[in-house]
PDB file of N, CA and C in Angstrom:
ATOM      1  N   MET A 260      45.787 -32.023 -34.901  1.00 50.00           N
ATOM      2  CA  MET A 260      45.224 -31.711 -33.676  1.00 50.00           C
ATOM      3  C   MET A 260      46.110 -30.446 -33.148  1.00 50.00           C
ATOM      4  N   MET A 261      47.396 -30.381 -33.627  1.00 56.00           N
ATOM      5  CA  MET A 261      48.293 -29.293 -33.127  1.00 56.00           C
ATOM      6  C   MET A 261      47.481 -27.937 -33.560  1.00 56.00           C
ATOM      7  N   ASP A 262      46.987 -27.947 -34.648  1.00 62.00           N
ATOM      8  CA  ASP A 262      46.427 -26.731 -35.142  1.00 62.00           C
ATOM      9  C   ASP A 262      45.268 -26.382 -34.367  1.00 62.00           C
ATOM     10  N   ILE A 263      44.649 -27.219 -33.659  1.00 62.00           N
ATOM     11  CA  ILE A 263      43.496 -26.855 -32.792  1.00 62.00           C
ATOM     12  C   ILE A 263      44.151 -26.160 -31.600  1.00 62.00           C
ATOM     13  N   LEU A 264      45.009 -26.865 -31.027  1.00 58.00           N
ATOM     14  CA  LEU A 264      45.692 -26.206 -29.923  1.00 58.00           C
ATOM     15  C   LEU A 264      46.459 -24.897 -29.987  1.00 58.00           C
ATOM     16  N   GLU A 265      47.089 -24.699 -31.398  1.00 64.00           N
ATOM     17  CA  GLU A 265      47.621 -23.444 -31.672  1.00 64.00           C
ATOM     18  C   GLU A 265      46.629 -22.355 -31.651  1.00 64.00           C
ATOM     19  N   ARG A 266      45.244 -22.637 -32.028  1.00 66.00           N
ATOM     20  CA  ARG A 266      44.192 -21.697 -32.077  1.00 66.00           C
ATOM     21  C   ARG A 266      43.592 -21.319 -30.776  1.00 66.00           C
ATOM     22  N   LEU A 267      43.764 -22.277 -29.716  1.00 67.00           N
ATOM     23  CA  LEU A 267      43.187 -22.123 -28.458  1.00 67.00           C
ATOM     24  C   LEU A 267      43.955 -20.854 -27.815  1.00 67.00           C
ATOM     25  N   ASP A 268      42.899 -19.932 -27.228  1.00 72.00           N
ATOM     26  CA  ASP A 268      43.616 -18.851 -26.528  1.00 72.00           C
ATOM     27  C   ASP A 268      43.654 -19.127 -25.163  1.00 72.00           C
ATOM     28  N   ALA A 269      44.748 -19.102 -24.449  1.00 73.00           N
ATOM     29  CA  ALA A 269      45.054 -19.578 -23.092  1.00 73.00           C
ATOM     30  C   ALA A 269      44.209 -18.547 -22.276  1.00 73.00           C
ATOM     31  N   LYS A 270      44.024 -17.284 -22.483  1.00 77.00           N
ATOM     32  CA  LYS A 270      43.412 -16.430 -21.680  1.00 77.00           C
ATOM     33  C   LYS A 270      41.856 -16.723 -21.575  1.00 77.00           C
ATOM     34  N   LYS A 271      41.371 -17.084 -23.021  1.00 78.00           N
ATOM     35  CA  LYS A 271      39.860 -17.293 -22.858  1.00 78.00           C
ATOM     36  C   LYS A 271      39.643 -18.465 -22.265  1.00 78.00           C
ATOM     37  N   ALA A 272      40.508 -19.470 -22.201  1.00 78.00           N
ATOM     38  CA  ALA A 272      40.410 -20.820 -21.774  1.00 78.00           C
ATOM     39  C   ALA A 272      40.342 -20.598 -20.230  1.00 78.00           C
ATOM     40  N   GLY A 273      41.236 -19.759 -19.800  1.00 80.00           N
ATOM     41  CA  GLY A 273      41.599 -19.713 -18.279  1.00 80.00           C
ATOM     42  C   GLY A 273      40.107 -19.128 -17.662  1.00 80.00           C
ATOM     43  N   ILE A 274      39.486 -17.916 -18.323  1.00 83.00           N
ATOM     44  CA  ILE A 274      38.385 -17.454 -18.060  1.00 83.00           C
ATOM     45  C   ILE A 274      37.363 -18.414 -17.996  1.00 83.00           C
ATOM     46  N   PHE A 275      37.093 -19.095 -18.902  1.00 83.00           N
ATOM     47  CA  PHE A 275      36.253 -20.156 -19.133  1.00 83.00           C
ATOM     48  C   PHE A 275      36.212 -21.083 -17.967  1.00 83.00           C
ATOM     49  N   ALA A 276      37.455 -21.416 -17.612  1.00 82.00           N
ATOM     50  CA  ALA A 276      37.688 -22.568 -16.511  1.00 82.00           C
ATOM     51  C   ALA A 276      37.302 -21.906 -15.111  1.00 82.00           C
ATOM     52  N   ALA A 277      37.823 -20.479 -14.928  1.00 85.00           N
ATOM     53  CA  ALA A 277      37.300 -19.751 -13.855  1.00 85.00           C
ATOM     54  C   ALA A 277      35.844 -19.682 -13.611  1.00 85.00           C
ATOM     55  N   GLY A 278      35.033 -19.353 -14.646  1.00 85.00           N
ATOM     56  CA  GLY A 278      33.692 -19.351 -14.537  1.00 85.00           C
ATOM     57  C   GLY A 278      32.893 -20.399 -14.284  1.00 85.00           C
ATOM     58  N   VAL A 279      33.529 -21.543 -14.722  1.00 84.00           N
ATOM     59  CA  VAL A 279      32.905 -22.775 -14.491  1.00 84.00           C
ATOM     60  C   VAL A 279      33.205 -23.236 -12.823  1.00 84.00           C
ATOM     61  N   LEU A 280      34.260 -22.827 -12.171  1.00 80.00           N
ATOM     62  CA  LEU A 280      34.817 -23.088 -11.133  1.00 80.00           C
ATOM     63  C   LEU A 280      34.039 -22.253 -10.045  1.00 80.00           C
ATOM     64  N   PHE A 281      33.815 -21.014 -10.369  1.00 79.00           N
ATOM     65  CA  PHE A 281      32.988 -19.958  -9.490  1.00 79.00           C
ATOM     66  C   PHE A 281      31.402 -20.430  -9.540  1.00 79.00           C
ATOM     67  N   GLY A 282      31.160 -20.728 -10.743  1.00 82.00           N
ATOM     68  CA  GLY A 282      29.800 -21.161 -10.896  1.00 82.00           C
ATOM     69  C   GLY A 282      29.467 -22.468 -10.021  1.00 82.00           C
ATOM     70  N   THR A 283      30.548 -23.572  -9.789  1.00 80.00           N
ATOM     71  CA  THR A 283      30.152 -24.742  -9.219  1.00 80.00           C
ATOM     72  C   THR A 283      30.119 -24.214  -7.975  1.00 80.00           C
ATOM     73  N   ALA A 284      31.305 -23.506  -7.241  1.00 79.00           N
ATOM     74  CA  ALA A 284      31.285 -23.008  -5.940  1.00 79.00           C
ATOM     75  C   ALA A 284      29.946 -22.216  -5.536  1.00 79.00           C
ATOM     76  N   GLY A 285      29.540 -21.322  -6.493  1.00 76.00           N
ATOM     77  CA  GLY A 285      28.430 -20.511  -6.167  1.00 76.00           C
ATOM     78  C   GLY A 285      27.229 -21.303  -5.852  1.00 76.00           C
ATOM     79  N   VAL A 286      27.027 -22.578  -6.724  1.00 79.00           N
ATOM     80  CA  VAL A 286      25.785 -23.097  -6.320  1.00 79.00           C
ATOM     81  C   VAL A 286      25.781 -24.069  -5.081  1.00 79.00           C
ATOM     82  N   LYS A 287      27.195 -24.281  -4.834  1.00 77.00           N
ATOM     83  CA  LYS A 287      27.402 -24.896  -3.295  1.00 77.00           C
ATOM     84  C   LYS A 287      27.227 -24.119  -2.288  1.00 77.00           C
ATOM     85  N   ILE A 288      27.490 -22.856  -2.518  1.00 77.00           N
ATOM     86  CA  ILE A 288      27.405 -21.737  -1.296  1.00 77.00           C
ATOM     87  C   ILE A 288      26.178 -21.244  -1.206  1.00 77.00           C
ATOM     88  N   LEU A 289      25.212 -21.165  -2.275  1.00 79.00           N
ATOM     89  CA  LEU A 289      23.952 -20.694  -2.422  1.00 79.00           C
ATOM     90  C   LEU A 289      23.083 -21.661  -1.820  1.00 79.00           C
ATOM     91  N   SER A 290      23.350 -22.910  -1.881  1.00 81.00           N
ATOM     92  CA  SER A 290      22.568 -23.943  -1.210  1.00 81.00           C
ATOM     93  C   SER A 290      23.033 -24.597   0.010  1.00 81.00           C
ATOM     94  N   SER A 291      23.813 -23.940   0.650  1.00 84.00           N
ATOM     95  CA  SER A 291      24.274 -24.229   2.106  1.00 84.00           C
ATOM     96  C   SER A 291      23.298 -23.816   3.172  1.00 84.00           C
ATOM     97  N   LYS A 292      23.525 -24.522   4.157  1.00 88.00           N
ATOM     98  CA  LYS A 292      22.340 -24.247   5.248  1.00 88.00           C
ATOM     99  C   LYS A 292      22.712 -22.640   5.762  1.00 88.00           C
ATOM    100  N   ASP A 293      23.752 -22.181   5.735  1.00 87.00           N
ATOM    101  CA  ASP A 293      23.905 -20.773   6.184  1.00 87.00           C
ATOM    102  C   ASP A 293      23.248 -19.797   5.266  1.00 87.00           C
ATOM    103  N   ALA A 294      23.255 -20.183   3.882  1.00 84.00           N
ATOM    104  CA  ALA A 294      22.706 -19.406   2.810  1.00 84.00           C
ATOM    105  C   ALA A 294      21.125 -19.442   2.999  1.00 84.00           C
ATOM    106  N   LYS A 295      20.736 -20.698   3.339  1.00 89.00           N
ATOM    107  CA  LYS A 295      19.216 -20.788   3.630  1.00 89.00           C
ATOM    108  C   LYS A 295      18.667 -20.133   4.708  1.00 89.00           C
ATOM    109  N   ARG A 296      19.581 -20.089   5.768  1.00 92.00           N
ATOM    110  CA  ARG A 296      19.224 -19.322   7.020  1.00 92.00           C
ATOM    111  C   ARG A 296      19.057 -17.821   6.707  1.00 92.00           C
ATOM    112  N   ALA A 297      19.947 -17.302   5.710  1.00 90.00           N
ATOM    113  CA  ALA A 297      20.015 -15.840   5.382  1.00 90.00           C
ATOM    114  C   ALA A 297      18.740 -15.658   4.505  1.00 90.00           C
ATOM    115  N   TYR A 298      18.378 -16.647   3.727  1.00 89.00           N
ATOM    116  CA  TYR A 298      17.039 -16.633   2.859  1.00 89.00           C
ATOM    117  C   TYR A 298      15.987 -16.454   3.703  1.00 89.00           C
ATOM    118  N   VAL A 299      15.766 -17.134   4.583  1.00 92.00           N
ATOM    119  CA  VAL A 299      14.514 -17.242   5.634  1.00 92.00           C
ATOM    120  C   VAL A 299      14.517 -15.883   6.303  1.00 92.00           C
ATOM    121  N   ALA A 300      15.675 -15.402   6.710  1.00 94.00           N
ATOM    122  CA  ALA A 300      15.776 -14.092   7.540  1.00 94.00           C
ATOM    123  C   ALA A 300      15.184 -13.027   6.741  1.00 94.00           C
ATOM    124  N   CYS A 301      15.824 -12.989   5.244  1.00 93.00           N
ATOM    125  CA  CYS A 301      15.358 -12.071   4.275  1.00 93.00           C
ATOM    126  C   CYS A 301      13.757 -12.008   4.091  1.00 93.00           C
ATOM    127  N   THR A 302      13.321 -13.296   3.836  1.00 93.00           N
ATOM    128  CA  THR A 302      12.071 -13.332   3.627  1.00 93.00           C
ATOM    129  C   THR A 302      10.964 -12.980   4.690  1.00 93.00           C
ATOM    130  N   ALA A 303      11.545 -13.063   5.876  1.00 94.00           N
ATOM    131  CA  ALA A 303      10.689 -12.877   7.102  1.00 94.00           C
ATOM    132  C   ALA A 303      10.762 -11.219   7.181  1.00 94.00           C
ATOM    133  N   ALA A 304      11.652 -10.690   6.825  1.00 94.00           N
ATOM    134  CA  ALA A 304      11.842  -9.044   6.824  1.00 94.00           C
ATOM    135  C   ALA A 304      10.879  -8.533   5.745  1.00 94.00           C
ATOM    136  N   VAL A 305      10.834  -9.210   4.743  1.00 94.00           N
ATOM    137  CA  VAL A 305       9.978  -8.846   3.418  1.00 94.00           C
ATOM    138  C   VAL A 305       8.455  -8.965   4.227  1.00 94.00           C
ATOM    139  N   LEU A 306       8.150 -10.034   4.671  1.00 93.00           N
ATOM    140  CA  LEU A 306       6.966 -10.310   5.290  1.00 93.00           C
ATOM    141  C   LEU A 306       6.330  -9.378   6.120  1.00 93.00           C
ATOM    142  N   ARG A 307       7.328  -9.037   7.093  1.00 93.00           N
ATOM    143  CA  ARG A 307       6.912  -7.908   8.103  1.00 93.00           C
ATOM    144  C   ARG A 307       6.792  -6.667   7.618  1.00 93.00           C
ATOM    145  N   ALA A 308       7.629  -6.241   6.518  1.00 94.00           N
ATOM    146  CA  ALA A 308       7.477  -4.898   5.854  1.00 94.00           C
ATOM    147  C   ALA A 308       6.125  -4.983   5.233  1.00 94.00           C
ATOM    148  N   ARG A 309       5.731  -6.126   4.408  1.00 94.00           N
ATOM    149  CA  ARG A 309       4.390  -6.386   3.642  1.00 94.00           C
ATOM    150  C   ARG A 309       3.262  -6.046   4.774  1.00 94.00           C
ATOM    151  N   GLY A 310       3.486  -6.681   6.057  1.00 92.00           N
ATOM    152  CA  GLY A 310       2.405  -6.349   6.865  1.00 92.00           C
ATOM    153  C   GLY A 310       2.100  -4.830   7.438  1.00 92.00           C
ATOM    154  N   CYS A 311       3.345  -4.256   7.306  1.00 92.00           N
ATOM    155  CA  CYS A 311       3.314  -2.820   7.874  1.00 92.00           C
ATOM    156  C   CYS A 311       2.538  -2.146   6.619  1.00 92.00           C
ATOM    157  N   VAL A 312       3.035  -2.451   5.419  1.00 94.00           N
ATOM    158  CA  VAL A 312       2.579  -1.667   4.174  1.00 94.00           C
ATOM    159  C   VAL A 312       1.094  -1.785   4.239  1.00 94.00           C
ATOM    160  N   MET A 313       0.723  -3.033   4.249  1.00 94.00           N
ATOM    161  CA  MET A 313      -0.850  -3.394   4.155  1.00 94.00           C
ATOM    162  C   MET A 313      -1.788  -2.616   5.303  1.00 94.00           C
ATOM    163  N   LYS A 314      -1.103  -2.350   6.494  1.00 94.00           N
ATOM    164  CA  LYS A 314      -1.742  -1.740   7.614  1.00 94.00           C
ATOM    165  C   LYS A 314      -1.923  -0.302   7.126  1.00 94.00           C
ATOM    166  N   THR A 315      -0.809   0.222   6.483  1.00 94.00           N
ATOM    167  CA  THR A 315      -0.914   1.654   6.145  1.00 94.00           C
ATOM    168  C   THR A 315      -1.946   1.990   4.920  1.00 94.00           C
ATOM    169  N   VAL A 316      -1.974   0.922   4.071  1.00 94.00           N
ATOM    170  CA  VAL A 316      -2.876   0.966   2.834  1.00 94.00           C
ATOM    171  C   VAL A 316      -4.181   0.796   3.341  1.00 94.00           C
ATOM    172  N   THR A 317      -4.444   0.055   4.417  1.00 95.00           N
ATOM    173  CA  THR A 317      -5.713  -0.229   4.922  1.00 95.00           C
ATOM    174  C   THR A 317      -6.166   1.199   5.605  1.00 95.00           C
ATOM    175  N   THR A 318      -5.407   1.847   6.347  1.00 95.00           N
ATOM    176  CA  THR A 318      -5.730   3.282   6.904  1.00 95.00           C
ATOM    177  C   THR A 318      -6.060   4.364   5.816  1.00 95.00           C
ATOM    178  N   ILE A 319      -5.318   4.180   4.827  1.00 96.00           N
ATOM    179  CA  ILE A 319      -5.574   5.188   3.684  1.00 96.00           C
ATOM    180  C   ILE A 319      -6.819   4.842   3.107  1.00 96.00           C
ATOM    181  N   GLN A 320      -7.167   3.598   2.841  1.00 95.00           N
ATOM    182  CA  GLN A 320      -8.381   3.406   2.278  1.00 95.00           C
ATOM    183  C   GLN A 320      -9.736   3.906   3.315  1.00 95.00           C
ATOM    184  N   GLU A 321      -9.446   3.554   4.515  1.00 95.00           N
ATOM    185  CA  GLU A 321     -10.663   3.971   5.397  1.00 95.00           C
ATOM    186  C   GLU A 321     -10.676   5.480   5.397  1.00 95.00           C
ATOM    187  N   ASN A 322      -9.651   6.102   5.362  1.00 95.00           N
ATOM    188  CA  ASN A 322      -9.572   7.648   5.458  1.00 95.00           C
ATOM    189  C   ASN A 322     -10.446   8.149   4.145  1.00 95.00           C
ATOM    190  N   ALA A 323     -10.108   7.295   3.024  1.00 95.00           N
ATOM    191  CA  ALA A 323     -10.453   7.785   1.760  1.00 95.00           C
ATOM    192  C   ALA A 323     -12.101   7.627   1.581  1.00 95.00           C
ATOM    193  N   GLU A 324     -12.424   6.551   2.260  1.00 95.00           N
ATOM    194  CA  GLU A 324     -13.961   6.135   2.307  1.00 95.00           C
ATOM    195  C   GLU A 324     -14.668   7.298   3.218  1.00 95.00           C
ATOM    196  N   ASP A 325     -14.102   7.699   4.390  1.00 95.00           N
ATOM    197  CA  ASP A 325     -14.572   8.697   5.134  1.00 95.00           C
ATOM    198  C   ASP A 325     -14.708  10.044   4.383  1.00 95.00           C
ATOM    199  N   ILE A 326     -13.734  10.379   3.739  1.00 95.00           N
ATOM    200  CA  ILE A 326     -13.590  11.615   2.922  1.00 95.00           C
ATOM    201  C   ILE A 326     -14.811  11.829   1.661  1.00 95.00           C
ATOM    202  N   TYR A 327     -14.747  10.460   1.210  1.00 95.00           N
ATOM    203  CA  TYR A 327     -15.769  10.453   0.057  1.00 95.00           C
ATOM    204  C   TYR A 327     -17.304  10.511   0.808  1.00 95.00           C
ATOM    205  N   ALA A 328     -17.576   9.812   1.847  1.00 94.00           N
ATOM    206  CA  ALA A 328     -18.823   9.774   2.548  1.00 94.00           C
ATOM    207  C   ALA A 328     -19.094  11.511   2.793  1.00 94.00           C
ATOM    208  N   GLU A 329     -18.141  11.904   3.570  1.00 93.00           N
ATOM    209  CA  GLU A 329     -18.230  13.400   3.933  1.00 93.00           C
ATOM    210  C   GLU A 329     -18.510  14.569   2.627  1.00 93.00           C
ATOM    211  N   ALA A 330     -17.831  13.930   1.625  1.00 93.00           N
ATOM    212  CA  ALA A 330     -18.175  14.868   0.354  1.00 93.00           C
ATOM    213  C   ALA A 330     -19.361  14.650  -0.277  1.00 93.00           C
ATOM    214  N   VAL A 331     -20.013  13.518  -0.040  1.00 93.00           N
ATOM    215  CA  VAL A 331     -21.368  13.241  -0.471  1.00 93.00           C
ATOM    216  C   VAL A 331     -22.343  13.919   0.249  1.00 93.00           C
ATOM    217  N   GLU A 332     -22.099  13.897   1.458  1.00 90.00           N
ATOM    218  CA  GLU A 332     -22.926  14.615   2.513  1.00 90.00           C
ATOM    219  C   GLU A 332     -22.977  16.066   2.384  1.00 90.00           C
ATOM    220  N   VAL A 333     -21.732  16.602   1.935  1.00 89.00           N
ATOM    221  CA  VAL A 333     -21.855  18.036   1.672  1.00 89.00           C
ATOM    222  C   VAL A 333     -22.491  18.300   0.420  1.00 89.00           C
ATOM    223  N   ASN A 334     -22.492  17.566  -0.691  1.00 89.00           N
ATOM    224  CA  ASN A 334     -23.061  17.793  -1.871  1.00 89.00           C
ATOM    225  C   ASN A 334     -24.534  17.678  -1.852  1.00 89.00           C
ATOM    226  N   LYS A 335     -24.965  16.821  -0.933  1.00 88.00           N
ATOM    227  CA  LYS A 335     -26.426  16.817  -0.483  1.00 88.00           C
ATOM    228  C   LYS A 335     -26.851  17.948   0.228  1.00 88.00           C
ATOM    229  N   GLU A 336     -26.121  18.364   1.191  1.00 83.00           N
ATOM    230  CA  GLU A 336     -26.648  19.685   1.820  1.00 83.00           C
ATOM    231  C   GLU A 336     -26.579  20.839   0.833  1.00 83.00           C
ATOM    232  N   ARG A 337     -25.561  20.972   0.061  1.00 84.00           N
ATOM    233  CA  ARG A 337     -25.744  21.920  -0.737  1.00 84.00           C
ATOM    234  C   ARG A 337     -26.718  21.985  -1.785  1.00 84.00           C
ATOM    235  N   ALA A 338     -27.108  20.849  -2.287  1.00 83.00           N
ATOM    236  CA  ALA A 338     -28.195  20.663  -3.238  1.00 83.00           C
ATOM    237  C   ALA A 338     -29.544  21.026  -2.551  1.00 83.00           C
ATOM    238  N   ALA A 339     -29.652  20.566  -1.164  1.00 80.00           N
ATOM    239  CA  ALA A 339     -30.805  20.742  -0.573  1.00 80.00           C
ATOM    240  C   ALA A 339     -31.045  22.293  -0.250  1.00 80.00           C
ATOM    241  N   ALA A 340     -29.880  22.956  -0.001  1.00 77.00           N
ATOM    242  CA  ALA A 340     -30.062  24.386   0.493  1.00 77.00           C
ATOM    243  C   ALA A 340     -30.312  25.302  -1.043  1.00 77.00           C
ATOM    244  N   GLU A 341     -29.902  24.736  -2.225  1.00 77.00           N
ATOM    245  CA  GLU A 341     -30.144  25.469  -3.308  1.00 77.00           C
ATOM    246  C   GLU A 341     -31.706  25.330  -3.624  1.00 77.00           C
ATOM    247  N   ASP A 342     -32.096  24.114  -3.168  1.00 76.00           N
ATOM    248  CA  ASP A 342     -33.615  23.913  -3.659  1.00 76.00           C
ATOM    249  C   ASP A 342     -34.402  24.534  -2.827  1.00 76.00           C
ATOM    250  N   LEU A 343     -33.956  24.857  -1.472  1.00 73.00           N
ATOM    251  CA  LEU A 343     -34.762  25.710  -0.416  1.00 73.00           C
ATOM    252  C   LEU A 343     -34.575  27.205  -0.678  1.00 73.00           C
ATOM    253  N   GLY A 344     -33.671  27.473  -1.677  1.00 69.00           N
ATOM    254  CA  GLY A 344     -33.642  29.058  -1.876  1.00 69.00           C
ATOM    255  C   GLY A 344     -32.566  29.714  -0.884  1.00 69.00           C
ATOM    256  N   TYR A 345     -31.639  28.972  -0.044  1.00 62.00           N
ATOM    257  CA  TYR A 345     -30.654  29.563   0.773  1.00 62.00           C
ATOM    258  C   TYR A 345     -29.570  29.968  -0.207  1.00 62.00           C
ATOM    259  N   GLU A 346     -29.190  31.177   0.016  1.00 60.00           N
ATOM    260  CA  GLU A 346     -27.988  31.660  -0.667  1.00 60.00           C
ATOM    261  C   GLU A 346     -26.804  31.215   0.162  1.00 60.00           C
ATOM    262  N   ASP A 347     -26.756  31.479   1.374  1.00 59.00           N
ATOM    263  CA  ASP A 347     -25.675  31.117   2.232  1.00 59.00           C
ATOM    264  C   ASP A 347     -25.623  29.690   2.838  1.00 59.00           C
ATOM    265  N   ARG A 348     -24.487  28.956   2.658  1.00 59.00           N
ATOM    266  CA  ARG A 348     -24.495  27.563   3.033  1.00 59.00           C
ATOM    267  C   ARG A 348     -24.690  27.392   4.600  1.00 59.00           C
ATOM    268  N   SER A 349     -23.939  28.322   5.230  1.00 63.00           N
ATOM    269  CA  SER A 349     -24.127  28.391   6.752  1.00 63.00           C
ATOM    270  C   SER A 349     -25.619  28.417   7.262  1.00 63.00           C
ATOM    271  N   GLU A 350     -26.411  29.253   6.458  1.00 62.00           N
ATOM    272  CA  GLU A 350     -27.913  29.450   6.957  1.00 62.00           C
ATOM    273  C   GLU A 350     -28.464  27.975   6.829  1.00 62.00           C
ATOM    274  N   ALA A 351     -28.233  27.516   5.709  1.00 60.00           N
ATOM    275  CA  ALA A 351     -28.729  26.073   5.344  1.00 60.00           C
ATOM    276  C   ALA A 351     -28.533  25.267   6.512  1.00 60.00           C
ATOM    277  N   GLN A 352     -27.222  25.049   6.849  1.00 63.00           N
ATOM    278  CA  GLN A 352     -26.760  23.998   7.881  1.00 63.00           C
ATOM    279  C   GLN A 352     -27.340  24.423   9.315  1.00 63.00           C
ATOM    280  N   ASP A 353     -27.542  25.664   9.645  1.00 64.00           N
ATOM    281  CA  ASP A 353     -28.312  25.963  10.881  1.00 64.00           C
ATOM    282  C   ASP A 353     -29.698  25.309  10.706  1.00 64.00           C
ATOM    283  N   SER A 354     -30.350  25.526   9.633  1.00 64.00           N
ATOM    284  CA  SER A 354     -31.657  25.138   9.414  1.00 64.00           C
ATOM    285  C   SER A 354     -31.818  23.660   9.596  1.00 64.00           C
ATOM    286  N   PHE A 355     -30.971  22.923   8.776  1.00 61.00           N
ATOM    287  CA  PHE A 355     -31.008  21.562   8.950  1.00 61.00           C
ATOM    288  C   PHE A 355     -30.713  20.993  10.231  1.00 61.00           C
ATOM    289  N   LYS A 356     -29.860  21.798  10.965  1.00 66.00           N
ATOM    290  CA  LYS A 356     -29.440  21.117  12.300  1.00 66.00           C
ATOM    291  C   LYS A 356     -30.521  21.171  13.044  1.00 66.00           C
ATOM    292  N   GLU A 357     -31.306  22.235  12.964  1.00 67.00           N
ATOM    293  CA  GLU A 357     -32.616  22.475  13.823  1.00 67.00           C
ATOM    294  C   GLU A 357     -33.754  21.361  13.368  1.00 67.00           C
ATOM    295  N   VAL A 358     -33.928  21.157  12.307  1.00 62.00           N
ATOM    296  CA  VAL A 358     -34.792  20.162  11.871  1.00 62.00           C
ATOM    297  C   VAL A 358     -34.384  18.687  12.457  1.00 62.00           C
ATOM    298  N   ALA A 359     -32.885  18.390  12.468  1.00 65.00           N
ATOM    299  CA  ALA A 359     -32.415  17.165  12.652  1.00 65.00           C
ATOM    300  C   ALA A 359     -32.638  17.048  14.321  1.00 65.00           C
ATOM    301  N   ASP A 360     -32.413  18.138  14.893  1.00 68.00           N
ATOM    302  CA  ASP A 360     -32.472  18.077  16.324  1.00 68.00           C
ATOM    303  C   ASP A 360     -34.079  17.749  16.780  1.00 68.00           C
ATOM    304  N   ARG A 361     -34.971  18.478  16.125  1.00 66.00           N
ATOM    305  CA  ARG A 361     -36.343  18.305  16.390  1.00 66.00           C
ATOM    306  C   ARG A 361     -36.959  16.924  15.997  1.00 66.00           C
ATOM    307  N   GLU A 362     -36.389  16.350  14.954  1.00 62.00           N
ATOM    308  CA  GLU A 362     -36.693  14.885  14.590  1.00 62.00           C
ATOM    309  C   GLU A 362     -36.097  13.907  15.549  1.00 62.00           C
ATOM    310  N   ALA A 363     -34.827  14.185  16.128  1.00 66.00           N
ATOM    311  CA  ALA A 363     -34.227  13.291  16.861  1.00 66.00           C
ATOM    312  C   ALA A 363     -35.054  13.282  18.379  1.00 66.00           C
ATOM    313  N   GLY A 364     -35.748  14.102  18.634  1.00 64.00           N
ATOM    314  CA  GLY A 364     -36.594  14.258  20.080  1.00 64.00           C
ATOM    315  C   GLY A 364     -35.595  14.616  21.245  1.00 64.00           C
ATOM    316  N   PRO A 365     -36.203  14.577  22.385  1.00 62.00           N
ATOM    317  CA  PRO A 365     -35.455  14.883  23.678  1.00 62.00           C
ATOM    318  C   PRO A 365     -34.152  13.751  23.733  1.00 62.00           C
ATOM    319  N   GLU A 366     -33.148  14.224  24.035  1.00 57.00           N
ATOM    320  CA  GLU A 366     -32.055  13.281  24.431  1.00 57.00           C
ATOM    321  C   GLU A 366     -32.072  12.603  25.694  1.00 57.00           C
ATOM    322  N   LYS A 367     -31.738  11.320  25.686  1.00 52.00           N
ATOM    323  CA  LYS A 367     -31.873  10.728  26.930  1.00 52.00           C
ATOM    324  C   LYS A 367     -30.512  10.635  27.571  1.00 52.00           C
ATOM    325  N   ASP A 368     -30.640  10.817  29.042  1.00 50.00           N
ATOM    326  CA  ASP A 368     -29.280  10.629  29.763  1.00 50.00           C
ATOM    327  C   ASP A 368     -29.198   9.320  30.283  1.00 50.00           C
ATOM    328  N   ASP A 369     -27.978   8.714  29.596  1.00 50.00           N
ATOM    329  CA  ASP A 369     -27.790   7.367  30.045  1.00 50.00           C
ATOM    330  C   ASP A 369     -26.865   7.022  31.335  1.00 50.00           C
ATOM    331  N   ARG A 370     -26.930   8.061  32.282  1.00 44.00           N
ATOM    332  CA  ARG A 370     -26.215   7.827  33.460  1.00 44.00           C
ATOM    333  C   ARG A 370     -26.895   7.087  34.356  1.00 44.00           C
TER     334      ARG A 370
END
């Protein structure tokens, strides 16, 4: 038995005991009411940040959809202009605008 005690390193035993003590105290501290309030506050802050991020993501998605729709329209106009033999895109846009105005008919005044 004395042989075991001689081999025991006091420094290592002390570090182990301190680890057990801090571990036990840490569990008590982390499960206290004050700690739980801090967890709730942090979680609430994360949820608020998530809401802000999701709002930004939604705005970016909407803008990307608008950009895509406009790009598709530009490509349709360009293809139509090439089919009609226009060399300049602005000439084709003016022509398409005139046709669209004629098809829309007279504008009504809602006043």
